[in-house]
Coordinates of C-alpha atoms in Angstrom, one line a residue:
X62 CA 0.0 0.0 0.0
X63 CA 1.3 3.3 -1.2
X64 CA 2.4 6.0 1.9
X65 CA 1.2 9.1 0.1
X66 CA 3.3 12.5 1.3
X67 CA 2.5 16.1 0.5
X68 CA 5.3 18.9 0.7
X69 CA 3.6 22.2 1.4
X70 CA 6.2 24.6 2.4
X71 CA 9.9 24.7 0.4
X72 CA 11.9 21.7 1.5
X73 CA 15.6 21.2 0.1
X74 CA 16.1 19.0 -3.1
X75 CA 17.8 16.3 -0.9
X76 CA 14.8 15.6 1.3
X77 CA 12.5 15.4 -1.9
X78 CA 15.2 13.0 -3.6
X79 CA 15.1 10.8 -0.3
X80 CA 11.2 10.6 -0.5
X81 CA 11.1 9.9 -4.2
X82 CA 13.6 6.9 -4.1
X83 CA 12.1 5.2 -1.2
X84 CA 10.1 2.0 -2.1
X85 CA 6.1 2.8 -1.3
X86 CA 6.4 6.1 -0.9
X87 CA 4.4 8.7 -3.0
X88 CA 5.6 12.5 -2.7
X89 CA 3.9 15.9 -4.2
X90 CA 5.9 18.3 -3.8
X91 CA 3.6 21.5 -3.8
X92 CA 5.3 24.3 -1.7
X93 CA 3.8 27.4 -1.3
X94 CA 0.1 25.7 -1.9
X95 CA -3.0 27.8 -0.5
X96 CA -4.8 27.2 2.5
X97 CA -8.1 26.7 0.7
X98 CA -6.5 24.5 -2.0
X99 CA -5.0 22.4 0.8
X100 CA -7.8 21.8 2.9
X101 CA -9.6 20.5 -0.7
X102 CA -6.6 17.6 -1.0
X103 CA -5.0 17.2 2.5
X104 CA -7.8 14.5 3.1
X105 CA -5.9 12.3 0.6
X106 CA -2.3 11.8 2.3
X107 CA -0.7 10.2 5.1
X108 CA 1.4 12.7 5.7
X109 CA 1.9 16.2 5.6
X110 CA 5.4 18.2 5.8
X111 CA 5.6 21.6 6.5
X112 CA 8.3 24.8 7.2
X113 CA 6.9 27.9 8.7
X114 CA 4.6 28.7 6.5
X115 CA 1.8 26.6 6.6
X116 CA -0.2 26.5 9.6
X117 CA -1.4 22.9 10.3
X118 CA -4.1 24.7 12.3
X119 CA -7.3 22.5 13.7
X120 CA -9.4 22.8 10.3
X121 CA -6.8 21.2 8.1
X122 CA -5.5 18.5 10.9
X123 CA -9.9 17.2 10.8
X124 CA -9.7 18.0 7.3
X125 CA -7.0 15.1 6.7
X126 CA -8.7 12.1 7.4
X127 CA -6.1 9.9 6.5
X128 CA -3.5 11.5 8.2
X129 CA -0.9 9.9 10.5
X130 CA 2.0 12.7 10.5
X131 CA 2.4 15.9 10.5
X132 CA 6.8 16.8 9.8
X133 CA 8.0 20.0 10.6
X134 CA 11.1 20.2 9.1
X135 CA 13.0 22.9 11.5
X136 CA 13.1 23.0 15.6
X137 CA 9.8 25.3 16.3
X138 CA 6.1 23.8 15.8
X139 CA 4.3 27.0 17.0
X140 CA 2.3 26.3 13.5
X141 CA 0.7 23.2 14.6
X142 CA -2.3 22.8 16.3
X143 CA -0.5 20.2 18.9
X144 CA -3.9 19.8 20.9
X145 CA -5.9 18.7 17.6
X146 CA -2.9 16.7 16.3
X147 CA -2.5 14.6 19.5
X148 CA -6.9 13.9 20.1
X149 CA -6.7 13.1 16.6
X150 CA -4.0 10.4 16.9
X151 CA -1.8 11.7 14.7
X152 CA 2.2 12.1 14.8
X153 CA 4.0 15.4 14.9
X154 CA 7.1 15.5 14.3
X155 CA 10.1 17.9 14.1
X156 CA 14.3 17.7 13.8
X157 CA 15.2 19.3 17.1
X158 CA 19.1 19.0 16.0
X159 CA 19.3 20.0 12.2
X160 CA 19.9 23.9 12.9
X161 CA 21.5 23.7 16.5
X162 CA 24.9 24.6 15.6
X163 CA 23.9 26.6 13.0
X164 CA 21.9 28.8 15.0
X165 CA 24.7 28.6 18.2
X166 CA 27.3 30.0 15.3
X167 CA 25.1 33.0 14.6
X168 CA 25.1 33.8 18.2
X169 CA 29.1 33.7 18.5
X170 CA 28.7 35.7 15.2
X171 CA 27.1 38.1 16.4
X172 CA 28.5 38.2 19.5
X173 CA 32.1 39.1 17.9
X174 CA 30.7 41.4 16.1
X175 CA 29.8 43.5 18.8
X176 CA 32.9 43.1 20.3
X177 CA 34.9 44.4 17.2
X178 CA 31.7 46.7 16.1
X179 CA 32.3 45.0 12.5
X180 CA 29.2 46.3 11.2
X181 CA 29.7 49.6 11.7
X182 CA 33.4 49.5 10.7
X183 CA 32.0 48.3 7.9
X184 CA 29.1 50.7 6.9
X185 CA 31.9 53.7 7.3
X186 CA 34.4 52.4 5.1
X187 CA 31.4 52.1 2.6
X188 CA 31.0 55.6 3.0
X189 CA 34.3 56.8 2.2
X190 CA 35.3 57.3 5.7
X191 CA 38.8 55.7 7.4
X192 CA 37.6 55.9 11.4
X193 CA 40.1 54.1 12.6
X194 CA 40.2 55.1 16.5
X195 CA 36.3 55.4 16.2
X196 CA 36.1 51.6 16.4
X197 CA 38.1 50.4 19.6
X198 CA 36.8 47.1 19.9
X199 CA 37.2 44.6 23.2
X200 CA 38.8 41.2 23.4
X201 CA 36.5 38.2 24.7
X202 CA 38.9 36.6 26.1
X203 CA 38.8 36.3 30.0
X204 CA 35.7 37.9 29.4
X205 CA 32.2 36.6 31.7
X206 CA 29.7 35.5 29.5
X207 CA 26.6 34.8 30.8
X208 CA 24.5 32.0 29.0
X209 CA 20.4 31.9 30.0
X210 CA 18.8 28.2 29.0
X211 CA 21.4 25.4 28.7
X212 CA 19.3 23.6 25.9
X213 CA 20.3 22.2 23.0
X214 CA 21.4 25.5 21.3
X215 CA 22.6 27.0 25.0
X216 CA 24.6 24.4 25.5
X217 CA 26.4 24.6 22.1
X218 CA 26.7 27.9 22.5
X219 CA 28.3 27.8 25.9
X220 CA 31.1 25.2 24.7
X221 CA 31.9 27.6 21.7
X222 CA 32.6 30.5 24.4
X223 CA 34.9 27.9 26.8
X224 CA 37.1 27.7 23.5
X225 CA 37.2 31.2 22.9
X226 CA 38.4 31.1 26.7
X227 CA 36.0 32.9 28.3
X228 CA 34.4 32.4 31.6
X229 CA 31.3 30.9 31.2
X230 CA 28.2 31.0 33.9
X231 CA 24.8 30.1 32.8
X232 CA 21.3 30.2 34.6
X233 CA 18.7 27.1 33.9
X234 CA 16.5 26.2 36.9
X235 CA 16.2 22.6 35.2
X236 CA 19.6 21.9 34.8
X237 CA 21.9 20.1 37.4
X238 CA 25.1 21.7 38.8
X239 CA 26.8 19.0 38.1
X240 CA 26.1 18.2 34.4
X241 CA 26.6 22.2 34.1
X242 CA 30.1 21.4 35.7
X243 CA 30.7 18.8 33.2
X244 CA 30.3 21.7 30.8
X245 CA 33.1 23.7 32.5
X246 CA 30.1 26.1 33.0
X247 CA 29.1 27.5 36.5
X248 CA 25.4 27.2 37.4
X249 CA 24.2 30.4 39.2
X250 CA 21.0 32.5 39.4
X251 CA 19.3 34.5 37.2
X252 CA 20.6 37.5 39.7
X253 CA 23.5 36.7 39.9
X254 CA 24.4 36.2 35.9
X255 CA 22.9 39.4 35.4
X256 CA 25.2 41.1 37.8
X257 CA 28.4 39.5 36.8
X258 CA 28.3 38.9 33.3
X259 CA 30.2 41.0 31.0
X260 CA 28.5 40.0 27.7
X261 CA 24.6 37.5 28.3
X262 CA 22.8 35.5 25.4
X263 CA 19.7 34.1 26.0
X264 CA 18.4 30.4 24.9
X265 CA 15.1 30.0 26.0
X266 CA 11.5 29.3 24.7
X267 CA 8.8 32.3 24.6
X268 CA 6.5 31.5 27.6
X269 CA 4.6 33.6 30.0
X270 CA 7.4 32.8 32.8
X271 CA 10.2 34.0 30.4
X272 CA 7.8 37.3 28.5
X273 CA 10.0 40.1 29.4
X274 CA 12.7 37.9 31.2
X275 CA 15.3 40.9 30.7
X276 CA 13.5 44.0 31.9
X277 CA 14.6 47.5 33.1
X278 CA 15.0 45.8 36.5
X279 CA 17.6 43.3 35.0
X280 CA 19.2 45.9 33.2
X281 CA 19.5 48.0 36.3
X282 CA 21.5 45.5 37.6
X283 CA 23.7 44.6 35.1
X284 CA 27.6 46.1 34.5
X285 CA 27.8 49.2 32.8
X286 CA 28.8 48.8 28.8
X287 CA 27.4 45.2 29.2
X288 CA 27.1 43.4 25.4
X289 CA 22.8 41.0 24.6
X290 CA 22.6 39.2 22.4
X291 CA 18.8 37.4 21.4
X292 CA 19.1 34.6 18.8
X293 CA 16.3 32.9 20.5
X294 CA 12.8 34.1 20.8
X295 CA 11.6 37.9 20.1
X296 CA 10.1 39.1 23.7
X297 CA 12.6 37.9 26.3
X298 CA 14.1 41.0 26.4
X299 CA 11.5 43.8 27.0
X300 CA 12.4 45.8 23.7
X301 CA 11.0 49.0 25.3
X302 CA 13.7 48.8 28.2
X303 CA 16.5 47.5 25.6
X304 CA 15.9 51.3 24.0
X305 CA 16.4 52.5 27.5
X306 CA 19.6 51.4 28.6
X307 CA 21.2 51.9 25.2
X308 CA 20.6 55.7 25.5
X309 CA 21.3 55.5 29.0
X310 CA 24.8 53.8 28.1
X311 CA 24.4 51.0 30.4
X312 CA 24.2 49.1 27.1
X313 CA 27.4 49.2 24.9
X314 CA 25.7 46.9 22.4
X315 CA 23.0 44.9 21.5
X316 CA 22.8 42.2 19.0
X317 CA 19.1 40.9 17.4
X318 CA 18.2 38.5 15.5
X319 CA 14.5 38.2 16.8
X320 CA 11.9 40.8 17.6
X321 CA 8.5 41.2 19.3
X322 CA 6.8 41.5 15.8
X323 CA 8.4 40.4 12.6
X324 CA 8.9 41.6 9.9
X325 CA 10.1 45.0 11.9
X326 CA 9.1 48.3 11.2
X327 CA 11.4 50.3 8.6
X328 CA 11.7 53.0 11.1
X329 CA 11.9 50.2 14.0
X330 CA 13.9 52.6 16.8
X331 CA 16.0 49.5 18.0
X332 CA 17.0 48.4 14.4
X333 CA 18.0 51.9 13.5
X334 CA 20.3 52.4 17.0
X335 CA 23.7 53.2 16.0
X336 CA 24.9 50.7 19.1
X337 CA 22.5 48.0 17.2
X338 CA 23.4 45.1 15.0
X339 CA 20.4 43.6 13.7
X340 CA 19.6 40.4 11.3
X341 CA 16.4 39.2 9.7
X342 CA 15.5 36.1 12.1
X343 CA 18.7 34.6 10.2
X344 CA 19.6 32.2 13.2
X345 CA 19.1 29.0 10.9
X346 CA 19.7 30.5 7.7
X347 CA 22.6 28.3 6.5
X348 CA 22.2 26.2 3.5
X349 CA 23.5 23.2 5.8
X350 CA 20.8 23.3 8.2
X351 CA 18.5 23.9 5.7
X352 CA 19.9 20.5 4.1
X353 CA 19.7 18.5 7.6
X354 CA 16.3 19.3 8.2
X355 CA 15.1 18.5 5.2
X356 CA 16.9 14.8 5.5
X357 CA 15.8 14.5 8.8
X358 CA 12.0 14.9 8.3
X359 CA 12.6 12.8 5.1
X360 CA 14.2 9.7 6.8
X361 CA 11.9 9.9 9.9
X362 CA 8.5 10.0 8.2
X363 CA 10.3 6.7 6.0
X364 CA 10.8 4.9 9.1
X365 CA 7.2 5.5 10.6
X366 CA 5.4 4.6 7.2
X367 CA 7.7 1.8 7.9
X368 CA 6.3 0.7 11.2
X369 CA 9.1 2.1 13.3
X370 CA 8.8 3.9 16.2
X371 CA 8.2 7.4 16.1
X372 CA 11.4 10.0 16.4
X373 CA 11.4 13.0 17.3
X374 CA 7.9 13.3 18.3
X375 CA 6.8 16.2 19.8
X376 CA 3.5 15.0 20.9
X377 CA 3.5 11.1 21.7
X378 CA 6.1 8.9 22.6
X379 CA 7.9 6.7 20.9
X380 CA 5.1 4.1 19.7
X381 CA 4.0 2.1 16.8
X382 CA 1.1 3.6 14.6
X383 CA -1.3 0.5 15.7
X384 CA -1.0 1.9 19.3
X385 CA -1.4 6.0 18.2
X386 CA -5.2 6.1 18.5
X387 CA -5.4 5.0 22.2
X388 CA -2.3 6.4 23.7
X389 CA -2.9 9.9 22.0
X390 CA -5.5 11.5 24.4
X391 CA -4.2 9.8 27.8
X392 CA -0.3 11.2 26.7
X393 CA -1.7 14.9 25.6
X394 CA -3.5 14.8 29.1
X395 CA -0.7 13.6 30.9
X396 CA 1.1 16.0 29.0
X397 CA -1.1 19.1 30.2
X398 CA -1.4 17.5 33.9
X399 CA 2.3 18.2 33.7
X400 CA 2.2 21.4 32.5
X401 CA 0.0 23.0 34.7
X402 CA 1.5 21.5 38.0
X403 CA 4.8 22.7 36.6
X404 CA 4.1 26.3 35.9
X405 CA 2.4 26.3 39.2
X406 CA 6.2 25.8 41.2
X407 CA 7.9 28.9 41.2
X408 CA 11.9 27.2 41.4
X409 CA 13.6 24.2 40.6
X410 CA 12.2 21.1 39.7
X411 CA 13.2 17.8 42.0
X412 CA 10.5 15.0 41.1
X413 CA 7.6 14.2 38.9
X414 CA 5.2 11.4 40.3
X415 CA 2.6 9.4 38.0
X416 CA -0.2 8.0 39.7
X417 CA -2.5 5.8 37.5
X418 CA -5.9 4.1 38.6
X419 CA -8.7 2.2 36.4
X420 CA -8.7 1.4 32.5
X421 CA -5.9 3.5 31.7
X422 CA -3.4 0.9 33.8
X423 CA -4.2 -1.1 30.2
X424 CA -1.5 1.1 28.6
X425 CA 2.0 1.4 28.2
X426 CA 2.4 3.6 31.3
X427 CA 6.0 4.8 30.4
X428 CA 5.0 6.1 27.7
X429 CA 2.1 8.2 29.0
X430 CA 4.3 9.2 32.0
X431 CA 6.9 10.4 29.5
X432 CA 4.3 13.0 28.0
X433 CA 3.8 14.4 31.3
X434 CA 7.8 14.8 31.7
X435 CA 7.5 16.9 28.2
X436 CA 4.4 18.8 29.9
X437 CA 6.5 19.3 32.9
X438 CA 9.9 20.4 31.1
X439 CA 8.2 22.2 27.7
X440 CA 8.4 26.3 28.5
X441 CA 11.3 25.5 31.0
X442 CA 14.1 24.9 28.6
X443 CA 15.2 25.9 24.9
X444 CA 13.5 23.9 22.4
X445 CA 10.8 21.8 21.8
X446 CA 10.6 18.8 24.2
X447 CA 8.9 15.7 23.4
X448 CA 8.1 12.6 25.1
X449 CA 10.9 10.8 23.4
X450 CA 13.2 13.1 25.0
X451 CA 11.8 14.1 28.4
X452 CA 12.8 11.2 30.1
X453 CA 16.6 12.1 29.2
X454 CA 16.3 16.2 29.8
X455 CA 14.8 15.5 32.9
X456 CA 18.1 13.3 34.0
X457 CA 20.4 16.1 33.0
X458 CA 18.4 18.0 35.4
X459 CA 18.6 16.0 38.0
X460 CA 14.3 15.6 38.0
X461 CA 13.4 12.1 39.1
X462 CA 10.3 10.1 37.5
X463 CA 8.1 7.9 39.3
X464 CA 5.4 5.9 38.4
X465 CA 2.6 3.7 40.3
X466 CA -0.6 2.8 39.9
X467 CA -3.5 2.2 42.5
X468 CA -6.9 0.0 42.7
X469 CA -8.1 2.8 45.0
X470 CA -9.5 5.7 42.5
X471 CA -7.9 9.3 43.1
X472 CA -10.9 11.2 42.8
X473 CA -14.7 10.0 42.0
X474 CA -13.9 8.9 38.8
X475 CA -13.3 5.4 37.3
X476 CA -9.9 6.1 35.7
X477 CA -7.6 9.0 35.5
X478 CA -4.4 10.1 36.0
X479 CA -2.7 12.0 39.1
X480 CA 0.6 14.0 38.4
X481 CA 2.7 15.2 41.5
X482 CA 5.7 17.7 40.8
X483 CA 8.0 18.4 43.3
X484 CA 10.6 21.0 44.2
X485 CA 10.5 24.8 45.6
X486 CA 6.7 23.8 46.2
X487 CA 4.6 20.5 45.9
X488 CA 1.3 20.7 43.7
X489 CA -0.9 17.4 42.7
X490 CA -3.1 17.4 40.0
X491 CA -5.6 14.9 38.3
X492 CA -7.2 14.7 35.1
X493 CA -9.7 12.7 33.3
X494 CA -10.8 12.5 29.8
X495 CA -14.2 13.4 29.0
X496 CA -15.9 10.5 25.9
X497 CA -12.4 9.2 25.8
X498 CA -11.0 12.6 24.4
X499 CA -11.3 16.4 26.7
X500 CA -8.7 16.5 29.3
X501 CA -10.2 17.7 32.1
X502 CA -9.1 18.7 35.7
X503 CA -10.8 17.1 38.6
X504 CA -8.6 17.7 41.6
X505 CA -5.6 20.3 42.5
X506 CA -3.9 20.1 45.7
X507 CA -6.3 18.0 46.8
X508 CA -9.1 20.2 46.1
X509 CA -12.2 18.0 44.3
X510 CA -12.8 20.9 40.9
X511 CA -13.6 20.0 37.6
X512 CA -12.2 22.5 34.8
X513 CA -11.4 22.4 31.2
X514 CA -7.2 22.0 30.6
X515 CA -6.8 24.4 27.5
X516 CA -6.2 28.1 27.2
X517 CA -5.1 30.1 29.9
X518 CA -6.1 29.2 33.1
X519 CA -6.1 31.5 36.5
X520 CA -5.5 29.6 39.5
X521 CA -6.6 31.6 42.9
X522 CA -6.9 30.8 46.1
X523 CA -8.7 32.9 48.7
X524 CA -10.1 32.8 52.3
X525 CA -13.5 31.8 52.6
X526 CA -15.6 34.7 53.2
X527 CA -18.5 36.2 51.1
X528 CA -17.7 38.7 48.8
X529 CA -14.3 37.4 46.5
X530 CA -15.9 36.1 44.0
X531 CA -17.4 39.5 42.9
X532 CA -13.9 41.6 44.2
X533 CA -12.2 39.0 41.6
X534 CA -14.8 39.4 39.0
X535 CA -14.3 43.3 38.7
X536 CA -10.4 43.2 38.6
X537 CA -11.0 41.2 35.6
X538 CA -13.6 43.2 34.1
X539 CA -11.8 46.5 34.7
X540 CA -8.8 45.0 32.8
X541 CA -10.7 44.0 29.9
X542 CA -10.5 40.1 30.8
X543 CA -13.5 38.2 29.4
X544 CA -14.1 35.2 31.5
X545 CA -15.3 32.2 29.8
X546 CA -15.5 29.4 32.7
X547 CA -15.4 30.1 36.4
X548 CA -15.2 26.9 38.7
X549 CA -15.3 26.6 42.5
X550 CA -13.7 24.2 45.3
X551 CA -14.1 24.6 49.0
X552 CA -10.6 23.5 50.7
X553 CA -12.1 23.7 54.3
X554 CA -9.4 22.7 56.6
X555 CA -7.7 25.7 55.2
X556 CA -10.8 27.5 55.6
X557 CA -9.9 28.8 51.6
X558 CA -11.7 28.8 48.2
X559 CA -10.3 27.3 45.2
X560 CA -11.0 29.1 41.9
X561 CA -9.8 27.9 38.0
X562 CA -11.1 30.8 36.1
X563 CA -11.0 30.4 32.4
X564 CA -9.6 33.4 30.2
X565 CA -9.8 34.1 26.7
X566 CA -6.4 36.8 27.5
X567 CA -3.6 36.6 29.8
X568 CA -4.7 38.4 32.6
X569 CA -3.0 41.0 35.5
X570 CA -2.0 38.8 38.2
X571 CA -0.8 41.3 40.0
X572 CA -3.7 43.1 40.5
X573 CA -5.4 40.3 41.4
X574 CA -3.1 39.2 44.0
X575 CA -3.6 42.7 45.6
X576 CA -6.8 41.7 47.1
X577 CA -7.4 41.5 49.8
X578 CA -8.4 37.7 51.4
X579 CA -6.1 36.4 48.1
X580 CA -3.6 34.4 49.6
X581 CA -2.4 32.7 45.8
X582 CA -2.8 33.7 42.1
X583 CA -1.3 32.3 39.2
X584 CA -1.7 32.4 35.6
X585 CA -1.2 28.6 34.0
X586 CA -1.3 28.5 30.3
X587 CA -1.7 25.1 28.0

């Protein structure tokens, strides 16, 4: 039986030369294709692989009927409806290592750069001009360089900067000291990088915890004439306080290759800063990586048409497609379980316990407990984690897994699943599945609730006394928040309520927390 493929984005010649000599496989190569002709043909394949461009939103993944994988050749699957993909049993893969060093090289790149301000020695010799003393530079080595998110890319990066021989210190909650030491790299806090380093990266995802990471309070902090640089995700720094301290001079130089909104503005202020150098999102621009990725996502979807297990899956384990359909809604609930426990814990991570009870006990229980590693780890460190990977990211980190299950149901249901993350804090949540399908909340910190797990999520906690629920309602509704689920438990040894209010918008946390009787509030979103 023919394995039918469709190319929708531009994919180098090698990975289309890979598909077309492989025995069974069919491949249309039709990059650049149109949403609405897609959604008329995508019904047909088994397959679909994408770049950046098309957005395997939640109308094309129940448009293709047949599908079994989605490949995203390149690291980031912020195109793909992961929720939809998972319920609907099928595969999404990326190739988390095709552009690692590439984008790691831009960073030193850039980095140097700013160091010998090549760019604009550049731009003046192009004008005519021989400036000579107008371009001191500084040498890196001996320098501090401060590295935030040890992931994939992090971690190349940092090993590049031990060559050059500078001092490296980096700042990942989820990394162990000792693997960090491993890397000739000192593992400090966030504070404390700022403060000491000479010249900081950052090498993180874009979550709500890492929004804004560098902010005029970090920049406050930092040395005077300090060197950024952003390869990774545009929003980490707060580009509003970026402008700031290079007038001010506490920044000597920034390097971009990400922004808030992209393309920029012509007249963007920050990409017309004399002290800025600036690329177009060219971190894994190489013809290389462009070349791996495009191998990668060939030979992988091969091997699954083939039967083998799935790599480099960003949603399910590693499993067989006879075993896809049932795992897929018990690993994406896992998977958000994980998640919301995770972004609950303000500090590192120690230990992730799995409690299973009732019908689910029928599955492979490693592999579900693997997608609530990724839940727990995904937003924390650079890169896409999956459940093929959690299990080893979370042993860098020194996170321990634990798995049990129990004839004694956790809550009133007849089968779900109970997550425990441990570390700065404890929190427990458990989830059931709704028809075999929703994920759905039933009990946090031992608190019986029932809540949808999607969207953002605000998680308060209150003393129980008449009168919060309408002081929380009109914080909301004087910032513009539109509530679109409230639900209530009563936690009464604590003598506290327990809200899960559902958001359509990320909401002021700090406003809310300012009431009075509000003893927690936290914004989770999955």
């Amino acid at each position: 039986m023919t394995f039918r493929v469709l190319v929708s984005d531009k994919l180098a010649k090698e990975g289309l030369e890979i598909f077309n000599n492989a025995p069974g496989i069919k491949v249309d190569d039709k990059a650049g294709i149109a949403k609405e002709d897609l959604l008329k043909i995508i019904g047909e394949y088994d397959a679909l692989v994408i770049r950046s461009a098309t957005k395997a939103n939640a109308e094309i993944i129940a448009a293709g009927k047949s599908l079994k994988v989605i490949g995203r050749a390149g690291i980031g699957v912020d195109n793909v409806d992961l929720g939809a993909a998972t319920r609907a049993g099928i595969v999404v893969m990326n190739t988390p290592d095709g552009n690692a060093t590439t984008a790691a090289e831009h960073t030193i790149a850039l980095m140097m750069s700013m160091a010998r301000k090549i760019p604009q020695a550049t731009a003046s010799m192009k004008a005519g001009m021989w400036e000579k003393k107008k371009f001191m530079g500084n040498e890196l080595c001996n320098k501090t360089f401060g590295v935030i998110g040890l992931g994939n890319i992090g971690r190349i990066v940092a090993d590049r900067a031990v060559g050059l021989k500078m001092r490296v210190i980096a700042h990942d909650p989820f990394f162990d000291a000792d693997a960090a030491a491993k890397l000739n790299v000192e593992l400090v806090s966030l504070d404390d990088l700022v403060e000491r380093a000479d010249i900081i990266t950052v090498h993180t995802p874009l979550t709500n915890a890492t929004r804004g990471l560098i902010s005029v309070k970090q920049i406050e902090h930092m040395k005077p004439g300090v060197l950024l640089v952003n390869c990774a995700r545009g929003g980490i720094m707060d580009e509003a306080a970026l402008l700031e301290g290079l007038n001010s001079g506490k920044i000597a130089s920034l390097a971009l290759d990400v922004f808030s909104k992209e393309p920029v503005a012509a007249n963007d202020p920050l990409v017309m800063h004399e002290k800025v150098i600036c690329t177009p999102h060219l971190g894994a621009s190489t013809m290389e990586a462009q070349v791996q990725v495009a191998i990668d996502i060939a030979n992988q979807i091969i091997a699954f048409a083939r039967g083998e297990p799935a790599k480099n899956a960003v949603n399910l384990p590693t499993a067989s497609p006879s075993e896809l359909q049932q795992l897929g809604p018990y690993v994406d609930l896992a998977r958000r379980l994980g998640s919301f426990c995770a972004q609950l814990i303000n500090g590192q991570l120690k230990k992730v316990e799995v409690q299973y009870w009732g019908e689910v006990t029928e599955h492979p229980l490693t592999a579900i407990s693997q997608g609530a590693l990724a839940g727990v780890l995904t937003g924390a460190i650079e890169g896409v984690v999956n459940a093929v990977n959690a299990r080893v990211l979370a042993q860098e980190r020194g996170i321990e897994l634990v798995e049990n299950t129990t004839a004694k149901p956790v809550s009133a249901h007849d089968t779900g699943i109970c997550i425990t993350v441990s570390g700065a804090q404890t929190h427990t949540a458990a989830g059931i599945l709704i028809g075999g399908q929703l994920p759905r909340i039933v009990s946090l910190d031992g608190v019986a609730i029932d809540a949808a797990l999607d969207g953002h999520i605000l998680v308060i906690r209150n003393v129980d006394k008449p009168g919060m629920i309408g002081q929380i309602g009109t914080v909301l509704g004087q910032g513009g928040i539109n509530i679109t689920n409230m639900q209530m438990g009563r936690d009464r040894e604590a003598s506290e309520h327990l809200a899960l209010i559902n958001v359509e918008e990320p909401a002021a946390i700090d406003a809310l927390a300012k009431i009075g009787g509000v003893r927690f509030a936290q914004q989770v979103t999955l």
